[in-house]
Short mmCIF file of C-alpha atoms and ligand atoms in Angstrom, two decimals:
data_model
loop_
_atom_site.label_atom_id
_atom_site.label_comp_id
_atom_site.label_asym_id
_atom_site.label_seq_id
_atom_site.Cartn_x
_atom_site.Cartn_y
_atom_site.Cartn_z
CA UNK A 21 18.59 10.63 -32.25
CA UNK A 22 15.17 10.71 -29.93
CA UNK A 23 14.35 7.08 -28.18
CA UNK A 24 11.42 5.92 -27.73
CA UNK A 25 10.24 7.45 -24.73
CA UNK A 26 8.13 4.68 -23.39
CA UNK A 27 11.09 1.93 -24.33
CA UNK A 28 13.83 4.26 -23.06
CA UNK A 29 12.01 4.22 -19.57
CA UNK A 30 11.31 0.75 -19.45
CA UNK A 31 15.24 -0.33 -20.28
CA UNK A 32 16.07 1.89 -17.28
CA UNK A 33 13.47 0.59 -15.12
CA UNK A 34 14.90 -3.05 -15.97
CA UNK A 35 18.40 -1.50 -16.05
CA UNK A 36 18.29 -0.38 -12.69
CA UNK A 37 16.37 -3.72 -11.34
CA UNK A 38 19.31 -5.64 -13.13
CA UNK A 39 21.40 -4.01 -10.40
CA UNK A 40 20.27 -5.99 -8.00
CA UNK A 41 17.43 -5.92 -5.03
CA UNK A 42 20.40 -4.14 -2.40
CA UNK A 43 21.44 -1.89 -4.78
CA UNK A 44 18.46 -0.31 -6.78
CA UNK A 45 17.35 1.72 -3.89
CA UNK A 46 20.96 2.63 -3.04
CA UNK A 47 21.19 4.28 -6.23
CA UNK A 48 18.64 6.70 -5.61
CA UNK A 49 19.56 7.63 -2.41
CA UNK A 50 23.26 7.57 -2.50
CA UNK A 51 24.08 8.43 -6.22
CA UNK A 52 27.16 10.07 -6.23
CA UNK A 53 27.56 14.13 -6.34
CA UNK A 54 23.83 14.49 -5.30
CA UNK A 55 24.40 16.86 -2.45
CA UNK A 56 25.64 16.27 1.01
CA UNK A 57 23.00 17.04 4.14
CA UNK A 58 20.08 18.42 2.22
CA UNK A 59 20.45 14.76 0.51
CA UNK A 60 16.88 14.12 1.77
CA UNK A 61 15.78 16.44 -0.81
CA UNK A 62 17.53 15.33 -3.40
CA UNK A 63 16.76 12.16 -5.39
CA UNK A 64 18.49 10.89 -8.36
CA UNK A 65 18.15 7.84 -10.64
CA UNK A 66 21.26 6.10 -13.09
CA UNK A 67 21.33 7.80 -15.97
CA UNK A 68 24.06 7.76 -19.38
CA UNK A 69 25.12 10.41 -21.10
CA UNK A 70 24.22 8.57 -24.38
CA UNK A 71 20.86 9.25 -23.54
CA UNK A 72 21.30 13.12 -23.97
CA UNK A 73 19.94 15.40 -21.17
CA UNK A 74 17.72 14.52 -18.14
CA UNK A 75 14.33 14.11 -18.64
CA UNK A 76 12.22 16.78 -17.80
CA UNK A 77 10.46 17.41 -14.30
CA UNK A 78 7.34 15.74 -15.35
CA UNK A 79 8.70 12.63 -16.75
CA UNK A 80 11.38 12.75 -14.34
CA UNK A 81 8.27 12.19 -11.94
CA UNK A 82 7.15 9.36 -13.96
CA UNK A 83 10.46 7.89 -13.66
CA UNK A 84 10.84 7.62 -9.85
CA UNK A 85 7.31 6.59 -9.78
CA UNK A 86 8.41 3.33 -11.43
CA UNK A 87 11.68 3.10 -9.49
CA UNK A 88 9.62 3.11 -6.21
CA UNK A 89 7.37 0.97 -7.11
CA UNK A 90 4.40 0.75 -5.12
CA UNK A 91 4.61 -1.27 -1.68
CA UNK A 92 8.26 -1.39 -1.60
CA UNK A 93 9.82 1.79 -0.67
CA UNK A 94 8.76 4.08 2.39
CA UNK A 95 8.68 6.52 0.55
CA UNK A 96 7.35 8.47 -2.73
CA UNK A 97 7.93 11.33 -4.59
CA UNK A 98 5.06 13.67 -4.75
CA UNK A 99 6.58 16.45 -6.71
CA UNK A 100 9.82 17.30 -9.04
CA UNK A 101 10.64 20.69 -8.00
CA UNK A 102 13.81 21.15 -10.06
CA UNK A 103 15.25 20.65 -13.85
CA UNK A 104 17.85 17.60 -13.36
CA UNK A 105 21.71 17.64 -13.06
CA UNK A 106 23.81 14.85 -14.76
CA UNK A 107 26.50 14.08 -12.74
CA UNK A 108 28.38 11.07 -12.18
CA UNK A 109 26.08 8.88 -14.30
CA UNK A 110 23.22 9.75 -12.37
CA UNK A 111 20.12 12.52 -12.54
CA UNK A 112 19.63 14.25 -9.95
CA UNK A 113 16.47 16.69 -8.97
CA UNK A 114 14.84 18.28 -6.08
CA UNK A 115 11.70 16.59 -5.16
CA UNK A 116 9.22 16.82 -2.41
CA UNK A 117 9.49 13.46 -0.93
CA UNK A 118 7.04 11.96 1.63
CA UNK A 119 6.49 9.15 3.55
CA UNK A 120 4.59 6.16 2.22
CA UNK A 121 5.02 3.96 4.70
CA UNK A 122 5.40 0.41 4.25
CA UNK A 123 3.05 -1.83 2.49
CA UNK A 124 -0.39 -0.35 2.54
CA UNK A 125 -2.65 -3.17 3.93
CA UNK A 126 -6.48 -3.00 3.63
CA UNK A 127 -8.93 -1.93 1.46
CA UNK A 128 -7.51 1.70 0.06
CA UNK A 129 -9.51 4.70 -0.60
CA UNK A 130 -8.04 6.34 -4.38
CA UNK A 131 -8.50 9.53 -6.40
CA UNK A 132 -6.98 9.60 -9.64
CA UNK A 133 -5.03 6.74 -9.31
CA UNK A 134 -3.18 7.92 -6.10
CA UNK A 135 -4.37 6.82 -2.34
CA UNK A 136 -5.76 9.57 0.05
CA UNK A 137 -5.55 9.27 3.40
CA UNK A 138 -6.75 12.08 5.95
CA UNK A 139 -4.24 14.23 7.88
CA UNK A 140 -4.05 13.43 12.00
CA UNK A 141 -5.28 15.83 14.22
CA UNK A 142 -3.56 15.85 18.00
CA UNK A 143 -6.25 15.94 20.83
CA UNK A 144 -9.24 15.10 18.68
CA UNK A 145 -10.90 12.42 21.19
CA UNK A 146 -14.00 11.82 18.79
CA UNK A 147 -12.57 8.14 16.73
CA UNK A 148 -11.49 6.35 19.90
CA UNK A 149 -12.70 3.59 20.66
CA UNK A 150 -15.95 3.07 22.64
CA UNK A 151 -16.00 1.00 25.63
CA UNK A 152 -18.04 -1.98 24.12
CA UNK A 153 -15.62 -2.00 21.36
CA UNK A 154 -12.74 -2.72 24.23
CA UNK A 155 -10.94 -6.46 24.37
CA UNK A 156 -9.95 -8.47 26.76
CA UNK A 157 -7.48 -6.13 28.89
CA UNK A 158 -9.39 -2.89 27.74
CA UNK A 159 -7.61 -0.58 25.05
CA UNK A 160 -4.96 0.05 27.18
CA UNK A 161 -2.08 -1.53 26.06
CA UNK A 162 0.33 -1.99 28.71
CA UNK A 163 3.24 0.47 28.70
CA UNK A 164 5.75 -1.12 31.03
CA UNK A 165 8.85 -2.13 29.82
CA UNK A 166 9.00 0.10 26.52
CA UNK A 167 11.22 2.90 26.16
CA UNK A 168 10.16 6.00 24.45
CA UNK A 169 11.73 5.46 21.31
CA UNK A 170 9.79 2.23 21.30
CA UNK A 171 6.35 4.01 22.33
CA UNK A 172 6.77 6.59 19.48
CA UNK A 173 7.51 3.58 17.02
CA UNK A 174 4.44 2.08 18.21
CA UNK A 175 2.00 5.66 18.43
CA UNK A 176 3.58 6.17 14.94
CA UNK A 177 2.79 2.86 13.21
CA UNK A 178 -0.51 2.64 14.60
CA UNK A 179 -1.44 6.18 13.78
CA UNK A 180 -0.57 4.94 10.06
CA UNK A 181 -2.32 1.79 10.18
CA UNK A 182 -5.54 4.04 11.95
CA UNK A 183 -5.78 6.33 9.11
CA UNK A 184 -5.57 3.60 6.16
CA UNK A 185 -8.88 1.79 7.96
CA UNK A 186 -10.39 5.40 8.13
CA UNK A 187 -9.81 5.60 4.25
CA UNK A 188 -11.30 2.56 4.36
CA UNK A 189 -14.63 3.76 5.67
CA UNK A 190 -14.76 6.45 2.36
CA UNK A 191 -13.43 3.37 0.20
CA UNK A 192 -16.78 1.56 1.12
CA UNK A 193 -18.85 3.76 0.89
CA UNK A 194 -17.59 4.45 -2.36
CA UNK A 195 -18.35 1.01 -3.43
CA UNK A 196 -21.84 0.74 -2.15
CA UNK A 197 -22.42 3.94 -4.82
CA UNK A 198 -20.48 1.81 -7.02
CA UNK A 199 -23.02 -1.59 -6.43
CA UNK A 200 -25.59 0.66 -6.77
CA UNK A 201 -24.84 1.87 -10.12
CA UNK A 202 -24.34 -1.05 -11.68
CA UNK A 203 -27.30 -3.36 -10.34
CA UNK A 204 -26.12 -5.67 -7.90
CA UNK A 205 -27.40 -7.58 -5.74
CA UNK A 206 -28.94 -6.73 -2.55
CA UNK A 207 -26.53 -9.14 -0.64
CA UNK A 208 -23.77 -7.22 -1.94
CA UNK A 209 -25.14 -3.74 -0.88
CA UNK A 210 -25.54 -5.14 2.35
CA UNK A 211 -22.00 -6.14 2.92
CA UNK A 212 -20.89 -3.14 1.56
CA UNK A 213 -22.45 -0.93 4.20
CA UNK A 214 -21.72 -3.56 7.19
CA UNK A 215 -18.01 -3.32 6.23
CA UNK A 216 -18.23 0.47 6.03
CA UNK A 217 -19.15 0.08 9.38
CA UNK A 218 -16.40 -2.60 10.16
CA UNK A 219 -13.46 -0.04 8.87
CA UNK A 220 -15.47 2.54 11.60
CA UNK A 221 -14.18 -0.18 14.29
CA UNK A 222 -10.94 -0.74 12.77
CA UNK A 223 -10.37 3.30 12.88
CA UNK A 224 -11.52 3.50 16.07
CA UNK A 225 -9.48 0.95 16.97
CA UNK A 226 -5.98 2.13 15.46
CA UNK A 227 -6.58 5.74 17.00
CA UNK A 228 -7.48 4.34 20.07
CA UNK A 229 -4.19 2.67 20.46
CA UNK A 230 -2.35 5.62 18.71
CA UNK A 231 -3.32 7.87 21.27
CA UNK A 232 -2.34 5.16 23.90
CA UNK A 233 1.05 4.85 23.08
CA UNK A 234 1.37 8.50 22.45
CA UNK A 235 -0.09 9.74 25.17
CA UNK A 236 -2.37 11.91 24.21
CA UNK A 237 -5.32 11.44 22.03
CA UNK A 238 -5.19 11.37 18.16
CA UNK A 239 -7.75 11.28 15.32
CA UNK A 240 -8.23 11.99 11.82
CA UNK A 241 -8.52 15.46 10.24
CA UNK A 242 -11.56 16.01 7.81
CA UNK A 243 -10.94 13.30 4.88
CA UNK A 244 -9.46 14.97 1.87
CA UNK A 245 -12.64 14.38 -0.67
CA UNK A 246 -12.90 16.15 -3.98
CA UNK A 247 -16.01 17.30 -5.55
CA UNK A 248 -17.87 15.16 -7.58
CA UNK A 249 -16.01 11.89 -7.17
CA UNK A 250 -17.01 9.70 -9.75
CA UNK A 251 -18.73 6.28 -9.21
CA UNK A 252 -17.00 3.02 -11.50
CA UNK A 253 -17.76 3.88 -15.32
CA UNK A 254 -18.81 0.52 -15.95
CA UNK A 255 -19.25 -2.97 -14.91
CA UNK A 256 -15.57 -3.87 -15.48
CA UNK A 257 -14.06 -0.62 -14.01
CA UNK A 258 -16.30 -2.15 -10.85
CA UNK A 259 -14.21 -5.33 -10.80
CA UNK A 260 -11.21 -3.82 -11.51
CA UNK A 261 -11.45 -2.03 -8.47
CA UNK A 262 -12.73 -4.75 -5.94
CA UNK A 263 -10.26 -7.19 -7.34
CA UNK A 264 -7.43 -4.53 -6.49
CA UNK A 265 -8.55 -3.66 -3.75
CA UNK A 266 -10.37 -6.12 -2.14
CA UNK A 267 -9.74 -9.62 -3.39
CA UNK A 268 -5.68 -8.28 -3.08
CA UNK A 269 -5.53 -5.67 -0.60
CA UNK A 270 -8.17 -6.76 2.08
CA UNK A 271 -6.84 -11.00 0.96
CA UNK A 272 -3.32 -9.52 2.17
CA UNK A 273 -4.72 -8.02 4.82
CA UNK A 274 -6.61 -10.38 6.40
CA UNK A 275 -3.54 -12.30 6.69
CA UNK A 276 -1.15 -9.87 7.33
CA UNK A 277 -3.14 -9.19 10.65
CA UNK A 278 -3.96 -12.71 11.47
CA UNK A 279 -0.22 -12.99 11.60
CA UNK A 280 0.28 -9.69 13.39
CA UNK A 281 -2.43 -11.05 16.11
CA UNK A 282 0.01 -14.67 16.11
CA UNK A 283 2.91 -12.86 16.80
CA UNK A 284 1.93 -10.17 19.36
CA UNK A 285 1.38 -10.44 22.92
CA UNK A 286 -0.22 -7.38 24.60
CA UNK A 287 -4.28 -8.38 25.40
CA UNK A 288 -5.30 -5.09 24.26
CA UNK A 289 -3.35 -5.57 20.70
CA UNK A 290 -4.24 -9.20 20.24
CA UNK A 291 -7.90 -8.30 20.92
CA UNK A 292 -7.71 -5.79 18.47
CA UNK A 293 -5.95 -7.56 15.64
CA UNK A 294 -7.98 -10.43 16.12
CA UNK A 295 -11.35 -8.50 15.37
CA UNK A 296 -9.61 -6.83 12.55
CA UNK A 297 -8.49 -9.98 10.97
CA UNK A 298 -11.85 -11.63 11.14
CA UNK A 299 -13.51 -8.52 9.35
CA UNK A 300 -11.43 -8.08 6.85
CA UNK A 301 -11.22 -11.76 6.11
CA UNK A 302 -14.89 -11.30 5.62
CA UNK A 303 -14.27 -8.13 3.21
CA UNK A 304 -12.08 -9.98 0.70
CA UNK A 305 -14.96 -12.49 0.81
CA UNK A 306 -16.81 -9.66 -0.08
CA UNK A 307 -14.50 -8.84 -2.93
CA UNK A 308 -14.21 -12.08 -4.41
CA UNK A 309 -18.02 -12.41 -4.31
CA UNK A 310 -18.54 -9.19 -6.33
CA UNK A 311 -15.34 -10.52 -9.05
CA UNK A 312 -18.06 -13.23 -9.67
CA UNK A 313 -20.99 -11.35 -9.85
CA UNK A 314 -19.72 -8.98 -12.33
CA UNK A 315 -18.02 -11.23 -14.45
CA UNK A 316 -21.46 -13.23 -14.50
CA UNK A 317 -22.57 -10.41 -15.40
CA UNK A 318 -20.73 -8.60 -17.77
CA UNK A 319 -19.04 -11.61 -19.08
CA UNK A 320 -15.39 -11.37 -21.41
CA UNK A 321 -14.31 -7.87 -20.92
CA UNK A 322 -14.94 -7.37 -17.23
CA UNK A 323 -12.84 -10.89 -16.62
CA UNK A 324 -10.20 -10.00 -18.79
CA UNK A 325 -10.26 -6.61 -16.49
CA UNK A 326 -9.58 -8.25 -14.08
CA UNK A 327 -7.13 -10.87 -15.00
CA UNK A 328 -5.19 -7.29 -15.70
CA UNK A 329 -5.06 -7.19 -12.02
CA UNK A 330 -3.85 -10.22 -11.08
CA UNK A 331 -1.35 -9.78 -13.18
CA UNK A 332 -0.09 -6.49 -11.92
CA UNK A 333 -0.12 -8.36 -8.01
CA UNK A 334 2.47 -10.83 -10.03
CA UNK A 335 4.57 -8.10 -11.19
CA UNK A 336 4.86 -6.75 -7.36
CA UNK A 337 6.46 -9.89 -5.99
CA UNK A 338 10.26 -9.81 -6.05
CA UNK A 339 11.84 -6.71 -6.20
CA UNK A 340 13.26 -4.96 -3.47
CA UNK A 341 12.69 -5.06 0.61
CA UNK A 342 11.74 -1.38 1.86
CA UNK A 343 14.79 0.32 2.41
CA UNK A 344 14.88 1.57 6.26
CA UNK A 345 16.55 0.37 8.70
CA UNK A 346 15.87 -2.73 10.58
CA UNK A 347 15.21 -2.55 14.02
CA UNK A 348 17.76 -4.95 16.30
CA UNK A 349 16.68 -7.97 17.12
CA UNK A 350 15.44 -7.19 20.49
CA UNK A 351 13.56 -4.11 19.38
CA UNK A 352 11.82 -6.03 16.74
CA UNK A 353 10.51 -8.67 19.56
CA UNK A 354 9.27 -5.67 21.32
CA UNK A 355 7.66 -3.95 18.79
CA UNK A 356 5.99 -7.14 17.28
CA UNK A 357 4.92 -7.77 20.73
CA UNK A 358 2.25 -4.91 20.02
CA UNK A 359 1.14 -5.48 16.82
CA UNK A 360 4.59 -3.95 14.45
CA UNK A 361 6.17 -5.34 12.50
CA UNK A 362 9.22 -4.14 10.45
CA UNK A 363 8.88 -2.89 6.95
CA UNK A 364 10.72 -5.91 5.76
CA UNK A 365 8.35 -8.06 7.41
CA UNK A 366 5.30 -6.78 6.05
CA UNK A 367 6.70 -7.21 2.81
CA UNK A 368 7.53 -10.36 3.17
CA UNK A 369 4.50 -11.07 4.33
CA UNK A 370 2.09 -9.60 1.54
CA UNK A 371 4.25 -11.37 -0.79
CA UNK A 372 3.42 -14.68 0.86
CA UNK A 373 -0.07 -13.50 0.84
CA UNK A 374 0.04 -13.17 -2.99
CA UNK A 375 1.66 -16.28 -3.71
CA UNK A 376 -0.08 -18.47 -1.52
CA UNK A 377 -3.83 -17.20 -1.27
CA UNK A 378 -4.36 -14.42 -3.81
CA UNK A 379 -2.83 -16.20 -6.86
CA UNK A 380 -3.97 -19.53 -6.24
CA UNK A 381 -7.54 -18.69 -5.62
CA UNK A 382 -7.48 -16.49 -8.80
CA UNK A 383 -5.70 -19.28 -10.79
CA UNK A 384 -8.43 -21.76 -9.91
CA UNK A 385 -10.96 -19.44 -10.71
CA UNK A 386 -9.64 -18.82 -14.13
CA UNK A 387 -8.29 -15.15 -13.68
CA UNK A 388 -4.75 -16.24 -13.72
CA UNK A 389 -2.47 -18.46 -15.58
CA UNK A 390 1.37 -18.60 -13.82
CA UNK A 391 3.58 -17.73 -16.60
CA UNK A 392 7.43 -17.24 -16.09
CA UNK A 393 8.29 -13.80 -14.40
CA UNK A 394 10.10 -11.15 -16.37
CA UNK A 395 13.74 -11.45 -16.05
CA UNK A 396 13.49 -14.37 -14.18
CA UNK A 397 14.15 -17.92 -14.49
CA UNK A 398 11.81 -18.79 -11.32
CA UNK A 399 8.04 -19.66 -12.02
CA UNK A 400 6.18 -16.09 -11.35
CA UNK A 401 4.52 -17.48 -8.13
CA UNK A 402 4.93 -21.95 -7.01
CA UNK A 403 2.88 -21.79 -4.32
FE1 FE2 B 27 -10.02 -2.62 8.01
FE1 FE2 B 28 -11.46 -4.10 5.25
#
């Protein structure tokens, strides 16, 4: 007998949450009889014979897109490239796996439901950071007493971090289209082009202390645009957007680097995350402002639109740390002395963030009622 396709996945999703917070990422990565050293290839999920064969590549795809969920793994599959083995109780496939990094912070630039970020390009000078853009202590972080190891960590993280707030620029600019299209203010419009121009900083910024710690100096490549990129369908599509990515992603960002900026101690890294914070504090201000505007304006179906968002930033909180492994305890002082902070952290971190600012400033403006999480006998968010 066929399942239901769409309950079938979802009892596995909740199957393989049941396991545990430790163990659902274990599964996929350590299932047994999925291959010994060209294991980074391989991924598998639990599976049960009672269910007949393995899905097929493309919902196998589907399925490890809800087993990593967003913001908690650092990594995602990009591609299925093989039909699935059952072995063991588990499916196993050859994917193309990359890294995702941990939480994405900031305001993300997306295509089809999927964020785009450009590729780095070694030696390009052109986004680092001009001299009256420099902090106290210049954009030279200070080297001494990091090992290598530590000094890629850093190049590496910051690279990342560089070329979200250069997506960030495109996300923008984006949105000012978007504003455009649907009437808005003037005030809005505004903001939207200053914090296109804030995200410039932040970019510069990032690179600038990319190519520091590496070395040498690193940029972005060309951004990966697609032809005729469409501007929001509609009012509510508008909100949708700046409440996802805005009044949650640049809300968790804001604070994310204003505790960054606490914990660090290099000049040239507190300078920076202290600018960065105070901008993008002022873009979820943005964000939030727009929510209003467009439910004003568009009234019921744009605020239940966005409700829909808030509710998906609920469903985020609790599962799984990133998998990875933690840096020592001394390594961790290091690195957080310049600004990085373990996947772990961040996570812990954004979920603060959601339960402490986001949700309680969408709760009092009637775009979210706490309700009890699935599976869960905790209230979805106390703060
Ligand atoms: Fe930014
Ligand atoms: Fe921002």
């Amino acid at each position: 007998m066929l399942l239901d396709r769409s309950f079938r996945r979802t009892l596995i999703a909740r199957l393989l949450l049941s396991a545990g917070p430790s163990t659902a990422a274990a599964l996929l990565v350590a299932a047994p009889g999925c291959g010994e050293p060209e294991a980074a290839d391989i991924r598998c999920f639990r599976w049960f014979e009672e269910l007949g064969a393995c899905l097929d590549r493309e919902q196998a795809l589907e399925e490890f897109r809800i087993i990593y969920p967003r913001c908690e793994s650092e990594e995602k599959i990009v591609s299925v490239e093989s039909d699935g083995t059952l072995r063991d109780g588990a499916c196993c496939y050859e994917v193309i796996a990359e890294e995702a990094g941990p939480c994405a912070l900031g305001r993300p630039f997306t295509l089809e439901g999927h964020r785009r970020t450009a590729a780095p390009r070694p030696a390009d000078a052109g986004w680092l950071a001009r001299a009256k853009n420099t902090g106290p202590g210049g954009m030279e972080p200070s080297l001494a007493d990091l090992t290598d190891e530590e000094r890629e960590t850093l190049a590496d993280g910051w690279l990342r971090s560089a070329l979200e707030e250069h997506a960030s620029v495109a996300s923008f600019a984006r949105f000012a289209l978007d504003l455009m299209a649907h009437g808005a203010p003037s005030s809005l419009v505004e903001a939207a082009h200053i914090a296109a121009l804030d995200e410039v900083g932040h970019a510069r910024l990032g690179f600038s202390l990319a190519s520091a710690y590496r070395g040498a100096p690193v940029g972005p490549a060309a951004f990966p645009m697609a032809p005729g990129i469409p501007v929001a369908a509609d009012l509510a599509a508008l909100a949708r957007a700046a409440a996802e990515e805005g009044c949650v992603g640049e809300t968790v960002a804001a604070l994310v680097a204003a505790e960054q900026r606490a914990r660090a101690e290099d000049a040239a890294v507190r300078a920076a995350l202290q600018a960065i914070a105070d901008d993008e504090a002022r873009h979820a201000e943005l964000a939030w402002l727009t929510v209003a505007w467009a439910i004003g304006a568009g009234g019921e179906p744009v605020r239940r639109g966005v409700a829909e968002v808030f509710e998906a930033a609920v469903a985020s909180l609790g599962g799984p740390p990133p998998a990875g492994p933690a840096p020592g305890r001394g390594r961790a002082a290091a690195l957080a002395a310049h600004g990085h902070l373990a996947g772990s952290d961040l996570y812990e971190l954004r979920s603060a963030a959601l339960a402490q600012v986001v949700l309680p400033c969408a709760r009092a403006l009637g775009l979210w009622k706490p309700q009890r999480a699935r599976g869960s006998s905790r209230p979805a968010a106390s703060a």
